[in-house]
Coordinates of C-alpha atoms in Angstrom, one line a residue:
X1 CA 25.2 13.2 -3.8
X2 CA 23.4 15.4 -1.8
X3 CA 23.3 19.6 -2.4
X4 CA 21.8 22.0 0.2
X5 CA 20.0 24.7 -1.6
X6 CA 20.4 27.7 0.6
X7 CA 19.8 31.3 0.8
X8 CA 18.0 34.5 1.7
X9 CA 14.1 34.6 1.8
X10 CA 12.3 35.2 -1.4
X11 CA 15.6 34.0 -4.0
X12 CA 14.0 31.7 -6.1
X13 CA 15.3 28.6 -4.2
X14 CA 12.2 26.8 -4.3
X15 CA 11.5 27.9 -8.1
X16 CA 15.3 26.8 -8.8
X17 CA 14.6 23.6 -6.8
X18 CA 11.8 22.7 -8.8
X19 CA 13.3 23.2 -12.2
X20 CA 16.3 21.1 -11.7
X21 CA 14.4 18.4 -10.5
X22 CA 11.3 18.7 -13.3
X23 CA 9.0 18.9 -10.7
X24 CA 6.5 20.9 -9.0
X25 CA 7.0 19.5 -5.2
X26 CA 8.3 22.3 -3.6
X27 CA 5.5 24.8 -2.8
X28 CA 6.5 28.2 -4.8
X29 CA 4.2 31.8 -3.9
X30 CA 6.2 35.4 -4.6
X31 CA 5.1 36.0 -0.5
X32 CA 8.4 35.5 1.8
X33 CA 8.8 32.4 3.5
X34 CA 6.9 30.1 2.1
X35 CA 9.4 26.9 2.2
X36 CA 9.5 26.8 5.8
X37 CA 10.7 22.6 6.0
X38 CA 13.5 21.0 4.8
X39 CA 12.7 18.7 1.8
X40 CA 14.8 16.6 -0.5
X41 CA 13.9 16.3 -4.0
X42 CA 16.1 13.9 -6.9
X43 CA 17.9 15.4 -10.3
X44 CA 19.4 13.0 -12.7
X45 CA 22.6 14.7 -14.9
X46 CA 25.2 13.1 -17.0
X47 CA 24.9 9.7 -15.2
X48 CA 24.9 11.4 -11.7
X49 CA 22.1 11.2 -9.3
X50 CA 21.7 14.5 -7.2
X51 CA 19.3 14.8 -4.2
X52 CA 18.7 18.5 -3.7
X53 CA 17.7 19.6 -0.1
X54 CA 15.2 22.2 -0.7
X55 CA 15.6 25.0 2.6
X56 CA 13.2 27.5 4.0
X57 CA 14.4 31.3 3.4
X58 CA 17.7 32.2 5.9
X59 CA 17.6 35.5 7.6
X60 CA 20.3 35.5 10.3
X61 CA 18.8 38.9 11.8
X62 CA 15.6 37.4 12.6
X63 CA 15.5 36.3 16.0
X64 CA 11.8 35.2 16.1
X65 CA 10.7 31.6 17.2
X66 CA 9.8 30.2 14.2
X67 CA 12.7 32.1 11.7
X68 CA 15.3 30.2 14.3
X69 CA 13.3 26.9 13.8
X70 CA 14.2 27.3 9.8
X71 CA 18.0 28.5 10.5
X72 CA 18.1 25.0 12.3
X73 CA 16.5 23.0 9.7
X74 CA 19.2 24.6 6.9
X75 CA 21.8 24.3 9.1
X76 CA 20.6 20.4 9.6
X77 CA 20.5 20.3 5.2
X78 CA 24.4 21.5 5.6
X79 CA 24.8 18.3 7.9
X80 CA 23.7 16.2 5.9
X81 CA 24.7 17.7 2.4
X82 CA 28.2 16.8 0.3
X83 CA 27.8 20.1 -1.4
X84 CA 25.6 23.4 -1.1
X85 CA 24.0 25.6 -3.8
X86 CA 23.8 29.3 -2.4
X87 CA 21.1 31.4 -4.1
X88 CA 20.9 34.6 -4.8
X89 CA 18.5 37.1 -6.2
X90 CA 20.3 38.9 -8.9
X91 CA 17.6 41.9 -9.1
X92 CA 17.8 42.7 -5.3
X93 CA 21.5 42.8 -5.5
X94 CA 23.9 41.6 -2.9
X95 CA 22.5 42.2 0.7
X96 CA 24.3 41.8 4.1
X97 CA 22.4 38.7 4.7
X98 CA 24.2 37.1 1.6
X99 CA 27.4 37.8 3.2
X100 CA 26.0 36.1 6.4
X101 CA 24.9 33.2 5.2
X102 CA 28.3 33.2 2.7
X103 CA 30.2 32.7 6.2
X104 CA 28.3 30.1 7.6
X105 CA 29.3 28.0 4.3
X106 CA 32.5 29.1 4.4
X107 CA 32.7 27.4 7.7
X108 CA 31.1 24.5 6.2
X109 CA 34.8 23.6 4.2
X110 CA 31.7 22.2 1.9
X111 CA 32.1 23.0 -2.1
X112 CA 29.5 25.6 -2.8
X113 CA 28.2 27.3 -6.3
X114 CA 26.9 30.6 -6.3
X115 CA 23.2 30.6 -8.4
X116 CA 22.3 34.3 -9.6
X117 CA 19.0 33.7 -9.8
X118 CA 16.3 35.6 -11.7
X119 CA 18.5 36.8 -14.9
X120 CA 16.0 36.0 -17.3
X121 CA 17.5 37.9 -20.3
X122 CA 20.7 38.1 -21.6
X123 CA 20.7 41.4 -20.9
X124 CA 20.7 40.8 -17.2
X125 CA 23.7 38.7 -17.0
X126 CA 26.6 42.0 -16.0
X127 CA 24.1 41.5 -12.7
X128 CA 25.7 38.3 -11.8
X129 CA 29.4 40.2 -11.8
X130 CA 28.5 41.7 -7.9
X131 CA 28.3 38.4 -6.2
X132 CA 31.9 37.8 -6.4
X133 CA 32.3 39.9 -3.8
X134 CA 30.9 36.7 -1.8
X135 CA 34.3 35.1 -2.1
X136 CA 33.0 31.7 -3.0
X137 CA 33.9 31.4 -7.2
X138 CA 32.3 32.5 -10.1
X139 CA 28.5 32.9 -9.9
X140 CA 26.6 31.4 -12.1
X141 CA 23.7 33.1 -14.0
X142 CA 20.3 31.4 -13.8
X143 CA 16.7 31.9 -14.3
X144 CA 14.7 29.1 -12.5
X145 CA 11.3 31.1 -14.1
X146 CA 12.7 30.8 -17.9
X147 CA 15.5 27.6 -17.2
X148 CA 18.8 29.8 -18.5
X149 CA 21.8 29.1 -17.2
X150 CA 20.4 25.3 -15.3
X151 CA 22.4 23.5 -17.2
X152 CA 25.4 24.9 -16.7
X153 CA 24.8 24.7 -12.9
X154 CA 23.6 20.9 -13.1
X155 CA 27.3 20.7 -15.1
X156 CA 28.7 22.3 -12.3
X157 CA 27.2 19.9 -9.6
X158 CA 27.7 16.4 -11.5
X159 CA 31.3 17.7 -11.8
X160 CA 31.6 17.3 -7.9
X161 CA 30.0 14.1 -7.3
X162 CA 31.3 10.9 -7.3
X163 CA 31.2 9.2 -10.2
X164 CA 28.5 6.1 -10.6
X165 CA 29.7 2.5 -9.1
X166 CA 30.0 -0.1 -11.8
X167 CA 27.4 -2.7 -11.4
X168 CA 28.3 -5.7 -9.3
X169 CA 27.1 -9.1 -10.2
X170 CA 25.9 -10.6 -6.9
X171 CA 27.3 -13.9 -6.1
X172 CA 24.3 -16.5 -5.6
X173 CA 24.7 -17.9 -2.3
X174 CA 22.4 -21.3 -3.4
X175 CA 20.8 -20.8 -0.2
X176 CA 17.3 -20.4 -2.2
X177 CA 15.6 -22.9 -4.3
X178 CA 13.9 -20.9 -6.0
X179 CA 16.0 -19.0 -9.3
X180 CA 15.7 -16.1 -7.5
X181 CA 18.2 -13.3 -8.6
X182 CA 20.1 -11.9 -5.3
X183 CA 21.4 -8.6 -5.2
X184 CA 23.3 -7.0 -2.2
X185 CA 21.4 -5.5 0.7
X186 CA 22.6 -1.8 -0.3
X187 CA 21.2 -2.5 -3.6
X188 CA 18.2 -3.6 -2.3
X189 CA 17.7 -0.8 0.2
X190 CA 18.5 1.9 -2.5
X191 CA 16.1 0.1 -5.5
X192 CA 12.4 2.4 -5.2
X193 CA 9.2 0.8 -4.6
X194 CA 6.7 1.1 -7.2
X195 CA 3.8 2.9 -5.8
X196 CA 1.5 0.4 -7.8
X197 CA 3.4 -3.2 -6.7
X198 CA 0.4 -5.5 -5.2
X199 CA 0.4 -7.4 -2.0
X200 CA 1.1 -10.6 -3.6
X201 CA 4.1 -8.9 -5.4
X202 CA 5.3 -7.8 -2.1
X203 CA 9.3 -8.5 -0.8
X204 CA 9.2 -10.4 2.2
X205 CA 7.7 -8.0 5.7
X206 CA 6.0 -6.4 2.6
X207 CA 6.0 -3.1 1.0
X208 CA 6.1 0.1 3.3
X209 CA 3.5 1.2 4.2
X210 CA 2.8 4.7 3.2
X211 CA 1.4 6.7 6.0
X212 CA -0.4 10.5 5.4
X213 CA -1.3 12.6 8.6
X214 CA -3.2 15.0 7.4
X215 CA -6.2 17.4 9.3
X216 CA -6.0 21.4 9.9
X217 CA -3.8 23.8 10.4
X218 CA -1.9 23.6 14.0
X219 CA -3.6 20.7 15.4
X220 CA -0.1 18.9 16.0
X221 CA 0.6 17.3 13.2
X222 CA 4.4 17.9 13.0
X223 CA 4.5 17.6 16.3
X224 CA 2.9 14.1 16.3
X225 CA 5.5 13.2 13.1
X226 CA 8.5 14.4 15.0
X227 CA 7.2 12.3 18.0
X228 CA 7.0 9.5 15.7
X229 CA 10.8 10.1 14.3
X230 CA 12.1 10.6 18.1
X231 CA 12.5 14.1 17.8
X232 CA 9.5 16.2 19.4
X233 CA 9.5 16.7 23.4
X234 CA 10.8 13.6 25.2
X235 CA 13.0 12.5 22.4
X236 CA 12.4 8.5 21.8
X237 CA 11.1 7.9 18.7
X238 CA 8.2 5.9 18.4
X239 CA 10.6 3.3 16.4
X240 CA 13.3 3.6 18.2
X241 CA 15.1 6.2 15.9
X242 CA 16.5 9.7 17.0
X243 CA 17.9 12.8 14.4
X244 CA 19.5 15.6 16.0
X245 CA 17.1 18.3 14.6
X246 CA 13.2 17.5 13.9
X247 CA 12.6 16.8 10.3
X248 CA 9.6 19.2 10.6
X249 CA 8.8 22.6 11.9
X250 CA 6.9 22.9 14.7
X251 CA 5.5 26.0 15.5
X252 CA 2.3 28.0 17.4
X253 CA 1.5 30.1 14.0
X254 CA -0.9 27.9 11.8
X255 CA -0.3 26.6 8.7
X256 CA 3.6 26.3 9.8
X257 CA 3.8 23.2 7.3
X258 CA 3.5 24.2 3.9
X259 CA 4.8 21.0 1.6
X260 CA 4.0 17.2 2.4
X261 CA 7.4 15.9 3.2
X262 CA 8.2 12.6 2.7
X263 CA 10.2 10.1 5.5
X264 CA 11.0 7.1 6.0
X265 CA 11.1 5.6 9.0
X266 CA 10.9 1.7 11.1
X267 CA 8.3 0.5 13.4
X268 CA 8.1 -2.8 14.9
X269 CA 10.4 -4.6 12.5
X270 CA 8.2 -2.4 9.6
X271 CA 8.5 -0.1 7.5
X272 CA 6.7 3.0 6.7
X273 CA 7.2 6.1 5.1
X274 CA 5.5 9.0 7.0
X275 CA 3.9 12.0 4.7
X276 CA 3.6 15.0 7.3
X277 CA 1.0 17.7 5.2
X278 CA 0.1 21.1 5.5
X279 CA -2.8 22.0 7.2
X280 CA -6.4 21.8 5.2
X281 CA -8.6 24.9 5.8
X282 CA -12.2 25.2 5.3
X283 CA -13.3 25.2 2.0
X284 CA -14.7 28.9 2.3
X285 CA -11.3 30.4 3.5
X286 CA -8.9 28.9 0.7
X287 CA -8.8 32.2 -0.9
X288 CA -5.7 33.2 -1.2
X289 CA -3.7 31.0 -4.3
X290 CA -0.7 30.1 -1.6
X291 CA -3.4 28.1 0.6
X292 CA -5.2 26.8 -2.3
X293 CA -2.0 25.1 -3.7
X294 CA -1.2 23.6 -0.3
X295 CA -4.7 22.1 0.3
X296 CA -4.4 20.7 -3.2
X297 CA -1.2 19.2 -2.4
X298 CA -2.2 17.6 0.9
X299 CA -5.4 16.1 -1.5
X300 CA -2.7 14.7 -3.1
X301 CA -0.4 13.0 -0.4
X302 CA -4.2 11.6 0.6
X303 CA -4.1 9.7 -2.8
X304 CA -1.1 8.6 -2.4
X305 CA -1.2 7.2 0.9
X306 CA -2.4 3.7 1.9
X307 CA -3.3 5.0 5.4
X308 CA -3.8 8.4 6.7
X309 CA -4.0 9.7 10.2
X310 CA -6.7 12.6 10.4
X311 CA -5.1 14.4 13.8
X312 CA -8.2 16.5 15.2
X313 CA -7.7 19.2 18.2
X314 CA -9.3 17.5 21.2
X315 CA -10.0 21.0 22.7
X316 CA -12.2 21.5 19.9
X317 CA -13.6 18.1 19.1
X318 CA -14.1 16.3 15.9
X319 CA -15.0 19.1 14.2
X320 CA -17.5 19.6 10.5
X321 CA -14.3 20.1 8.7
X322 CA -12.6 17.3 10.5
X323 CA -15.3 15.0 9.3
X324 CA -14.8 16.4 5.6
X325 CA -11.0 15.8 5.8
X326 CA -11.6 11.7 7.0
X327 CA -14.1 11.4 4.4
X328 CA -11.9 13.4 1.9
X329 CA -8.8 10.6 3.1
X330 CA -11.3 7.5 2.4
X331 CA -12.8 9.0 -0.9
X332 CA -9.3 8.5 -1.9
X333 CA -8.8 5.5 -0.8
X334 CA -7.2 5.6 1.9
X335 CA -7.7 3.5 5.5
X336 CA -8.5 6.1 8.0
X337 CA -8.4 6.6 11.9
X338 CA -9.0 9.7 13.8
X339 CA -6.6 10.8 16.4
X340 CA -7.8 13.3 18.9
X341 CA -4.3 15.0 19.7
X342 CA -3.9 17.4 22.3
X343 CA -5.4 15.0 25.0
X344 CA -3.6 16.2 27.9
X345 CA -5.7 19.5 27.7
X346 CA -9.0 18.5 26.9
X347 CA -10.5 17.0 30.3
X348 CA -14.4 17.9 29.5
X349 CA -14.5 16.0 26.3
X350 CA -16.7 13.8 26.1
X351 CA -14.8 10.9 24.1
X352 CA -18.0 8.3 24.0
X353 CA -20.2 11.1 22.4
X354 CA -16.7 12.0 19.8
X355 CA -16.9 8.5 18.9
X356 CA -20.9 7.9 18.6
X357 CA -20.9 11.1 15.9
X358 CA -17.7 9.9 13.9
X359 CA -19.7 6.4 13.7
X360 CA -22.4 8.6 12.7
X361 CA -21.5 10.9 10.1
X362 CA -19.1 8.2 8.5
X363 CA -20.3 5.4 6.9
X364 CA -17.0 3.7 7.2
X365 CA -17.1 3.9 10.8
X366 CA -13.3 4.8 11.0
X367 CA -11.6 4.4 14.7
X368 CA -11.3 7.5 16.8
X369 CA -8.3 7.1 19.0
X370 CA -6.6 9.3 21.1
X371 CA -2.6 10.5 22.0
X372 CA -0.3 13.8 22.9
X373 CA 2.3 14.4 20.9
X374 CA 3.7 16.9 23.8
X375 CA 3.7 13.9 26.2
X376 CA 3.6 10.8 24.0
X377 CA 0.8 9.6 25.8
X378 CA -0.2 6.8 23.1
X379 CA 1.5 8.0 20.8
X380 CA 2.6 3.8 19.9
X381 CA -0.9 3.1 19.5
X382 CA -1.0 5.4 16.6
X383 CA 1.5 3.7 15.1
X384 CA 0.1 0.2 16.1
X385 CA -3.0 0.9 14.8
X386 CA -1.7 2.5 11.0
X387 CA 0.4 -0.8 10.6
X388 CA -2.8 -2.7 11.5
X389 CA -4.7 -0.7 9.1
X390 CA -2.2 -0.8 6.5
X391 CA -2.3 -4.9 6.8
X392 CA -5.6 -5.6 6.4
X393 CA -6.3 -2.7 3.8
X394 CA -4.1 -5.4 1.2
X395 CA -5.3 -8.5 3.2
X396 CA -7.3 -11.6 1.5
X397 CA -10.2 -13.3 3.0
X398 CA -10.5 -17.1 2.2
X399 CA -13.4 -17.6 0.1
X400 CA -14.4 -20.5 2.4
X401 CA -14.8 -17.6 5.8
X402 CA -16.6 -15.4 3.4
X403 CA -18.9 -17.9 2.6
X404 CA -19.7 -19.1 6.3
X405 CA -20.2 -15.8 7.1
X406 CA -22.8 -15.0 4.1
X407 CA -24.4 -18.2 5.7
X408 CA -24.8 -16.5 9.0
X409 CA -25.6 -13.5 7.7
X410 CA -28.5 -14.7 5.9
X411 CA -29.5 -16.8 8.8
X412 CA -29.6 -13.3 11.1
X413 CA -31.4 -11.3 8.5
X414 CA -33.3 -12.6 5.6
X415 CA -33.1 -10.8 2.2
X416 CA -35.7 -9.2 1.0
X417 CA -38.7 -10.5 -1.2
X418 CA -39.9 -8.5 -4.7
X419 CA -43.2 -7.1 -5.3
X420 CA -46.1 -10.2 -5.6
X421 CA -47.7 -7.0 -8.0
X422 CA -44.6 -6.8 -10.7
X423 CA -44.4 -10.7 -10.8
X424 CA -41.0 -10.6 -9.1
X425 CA -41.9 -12.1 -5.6
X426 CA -39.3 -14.3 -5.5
X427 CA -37.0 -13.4 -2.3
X428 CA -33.3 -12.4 -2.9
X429 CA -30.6 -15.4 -2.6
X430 CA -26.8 -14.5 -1.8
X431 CA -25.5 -17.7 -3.3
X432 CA -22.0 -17.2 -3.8
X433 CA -19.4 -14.7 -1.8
X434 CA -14.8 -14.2 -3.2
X435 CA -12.7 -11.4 -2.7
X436 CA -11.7 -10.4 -6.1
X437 CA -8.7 -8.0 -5.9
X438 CA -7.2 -5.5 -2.7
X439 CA -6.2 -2.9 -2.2
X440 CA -8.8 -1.7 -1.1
X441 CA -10.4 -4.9 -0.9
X442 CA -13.5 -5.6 -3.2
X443 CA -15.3 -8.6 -3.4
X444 CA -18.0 -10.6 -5.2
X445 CA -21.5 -11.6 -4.2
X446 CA -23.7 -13.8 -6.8
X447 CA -27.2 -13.4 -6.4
X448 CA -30.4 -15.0 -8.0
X449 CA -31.2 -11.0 -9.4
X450 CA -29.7 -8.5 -9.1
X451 CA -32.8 -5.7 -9.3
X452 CA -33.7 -7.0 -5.8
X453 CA -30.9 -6.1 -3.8
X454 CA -31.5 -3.3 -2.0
X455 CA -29.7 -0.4 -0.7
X456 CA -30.6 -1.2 3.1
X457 CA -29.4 -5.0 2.8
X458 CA -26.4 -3.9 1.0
X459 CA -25.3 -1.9 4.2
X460 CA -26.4 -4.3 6.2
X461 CA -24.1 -6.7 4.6
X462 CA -21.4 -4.4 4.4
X463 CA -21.3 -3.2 7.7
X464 CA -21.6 -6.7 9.2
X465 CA -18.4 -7.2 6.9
X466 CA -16.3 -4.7 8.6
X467 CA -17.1 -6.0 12.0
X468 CA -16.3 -9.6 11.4
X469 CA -13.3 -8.6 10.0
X470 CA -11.8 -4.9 11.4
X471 CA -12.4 -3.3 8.2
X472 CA -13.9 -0.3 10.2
X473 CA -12.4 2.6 8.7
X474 CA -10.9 0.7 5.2
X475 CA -12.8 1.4 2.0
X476 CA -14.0 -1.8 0.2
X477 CA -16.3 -2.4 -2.9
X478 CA -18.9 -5.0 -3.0
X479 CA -20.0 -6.1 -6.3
X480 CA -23.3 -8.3 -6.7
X481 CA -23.6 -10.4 -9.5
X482 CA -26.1 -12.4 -11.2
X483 CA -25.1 -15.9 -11.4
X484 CA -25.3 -15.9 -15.5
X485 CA -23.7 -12.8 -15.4
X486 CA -20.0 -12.2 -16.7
X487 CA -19.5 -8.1 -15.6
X488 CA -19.2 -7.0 -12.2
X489 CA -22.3 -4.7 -11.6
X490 CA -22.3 -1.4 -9.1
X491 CA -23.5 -1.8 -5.6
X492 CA -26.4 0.4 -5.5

């Protein structure tokens, strides 16, 4: 069942969110305002499963762009929701904008619980008595800082969802040979996908493909995400899916996006599950602890992404910090592509140069592509080009290719010889080239010794790797080995 969590700025709801759930996914900071997308987050009670729709801060009053782009996204939570959690700050007392937002859910015909949050004593509870003025039941006292009175409001919710289906045995249809067990296709759509399930594991069309766009703050990276979903400027999504309101605030003022919110979504008969990230700020200007905790968490959607879109300003150009936020993306393992959003403004760039210093600067020579999400110039491509990255990021080369192309390798560019002096002037041999495991891919190359490969041939071999086989972009270990050896040794 899903709850909306709503309520004035600054109530806890985030706080409350978090501590239902066990969790620490919703950003929480004692500023106002802070939740500013809407973001879904599961609690399990008594045998019920409740997905809680965590809601930026409601101020009906405030007329300003961006505080109407939040009153949209709750209002789209209430859409969606079963049920709705109001929250309240019990030390502020009730305000007119309680009573506001009280009407809106009253309108709603949706069962709603009053939280009075922050009554961390005992003591406090007499402060929960005003909020029946709301005319929605009895308030319930709660402390999402100290966990008093959660319980009860977790009671309160598994009482008013449904209860849990009995599991159905799913008839075997015989059209398989192979034992398989068959469940129906809403089990199969609701069963999770471990985030550690290998390629060769995979279900048939294979595992989603978890996609992170990451970069600064206000470079368009919501936009490009609503684009994607079909619900920035023009409307179509990318995949041919449409919500009524976009999943993700978009707004002039950086740093709009403060959580990485997760969503699925289809692409070309795929699927993918799009992680749109708050904005990473140089290094030198994370000062305050709210900015700190949101760079952290897009370093963290980064690690758990298999590809990530770094979306760059194409006023600006690939920036220094741009190039530390790809690198950051492929230190974590990641297959990265640049995107140079914003194209429709930036007619002086010059995009051969843009690409020339990326290929510079980054050893793993990631593609730098370009799109507008305000027109959806290319905006496919981006798409085409994360599912193509996403493939052969888990793909396995035939140990018979790999060894014709050592062969030619070798043949282009002979290894080097040791040092006549130290007795070792026997030239390297690459006898023998697998891949051992993906993702990322990593592969094996037996060599007469191993103290004579040197760094230089290494990249040679390396980058001649990623241009036979598009790996530009994908991080990839190769191992060399000496023939009588057992243990995979460190490239150098």
């Amino acid at each position: 069942m899903k709850v909306a969590v709503v309520g004035y700025p600054n109530v806890g709801k985030s706080s409350l969110v978090n501590r239902l759930t066990q969790s620490r996914e919703a950003v929480v900071h004692e500023l106002a305002g802070v939740t500013r997308d809407r973001k879904e987050l599961q609690a399990d009670w008594n045998g019920r499963v409740l997905t809680l729709i965590d809601t930026g801060g409601v101020d009906l009053q405030d007329t300003a762009v961006l505080a109407r782009q939040i009153q949209a996204q709750a209002r789209a939570a209430l859409a969606d929701a079963a049920a709705a959690v109001l929250v309240v700050d019990a030390r502020a007392g009730l305000r007119g904008g309680d009573h506001e937002i009280a009407e809106v859910l009253r309108r709603s015909a949706l069962p709603v619980l009053v939280a009075a949050n922050k009554i961390d004593t005992a003591a406090d509870l007499p402060l929960a008595a005003e909020f029946y003025a709301l005319g929605l039941g009895d308030p319930i006292a709660v402390s999402a800082a100290h966990g008093l009175g959660t319980g009860d409001l977790l009671d309160r919710l598994a009482e008013l969802a449904p209860a849990p289906a009995e599991p159905v045995q799913a008839e075997h249809t015989g059209a398989d040979n192979d034992g398989a067990e068959h469940t129906g296709a809403e089990n199969a759509e609701a069963a999770p996908v471990p985030a550690n399930r290998t390629h060769a594991e995979a279900a048939p069309g294979g595992v989603p493909i978890r996609l992170a766009v990451i970069g600064r703050p206000n470079v368009g990276k919501s936009s490009l995400v609503n684009r994607f979903l079909g619900t920035g400027p023009g409307g179509k999504a990318a995949g041919g899916s449409r919500e009524a309101v976009g999943r993700v605030i978009v707004s002039p003022v950086a740093g709009t996006t403060r959580d990485a919110i997760d969503q699925p979504m289809s692409f070309g008969g795929r699927e993918l599950i799009l992680v749109d990230t708050a904005g990473l700020r140089r290094q030198a200007k994370v000062g305050e602890s709210l900015e700190y905790y949101t760079s952290l968490r897009s370093r963290r959607a980064a690690e758990r992404a298999d590809v990530a879109l770094v979306v760059c300003d194409a006023r600006e150009g690939i920036t220094a910090q741009d190039l530390r936020i790809a690198q950051l993306a492929m230190t974590s393992g990641c297959a990265t592509a640049l995107v140079l959003n914003k194209w429709d403004l930036a007619a002086e760039l010059d995009l051969v140069h843009e690409r020339a210093r990326a290929g510079t600067k980054l050893r793993l020579r990631p593609r730098v592509m370009t799109a507008s999400a305000l027109t959806g110039r290319h905006v496919e491509r981006l798409l085409v080009e994360a599912v193509g990255l996403g493939d052969r990021r888990r793909s396995r080369i035939p140990t018979s290719q790999l060894n014709r192309f050592l062969a030619e390798l070798v043949a282009a560019r002979q290894p080097p010889s040791g040092s006549r002096r130290r007795g070792d002037g026997h030239r390297l041999k690459l006898l023998f080239m697998t891949q051992t495991s993906e993702p990322p891919p990593r592969f094996s190359v037996q060599v007469n010794s191993r103290p004579r490969v040197t760094r230089d041939y290494a990249y040679y071999l390396e980058n001649r790797l990623r241009e036979r086989y598009r790996l530009d972009g994908i991080p990839l270990i190769i191992d060399f080995v000496e023939r009588h050896e057992r243990r995979s040794g460190a490239r150098p």
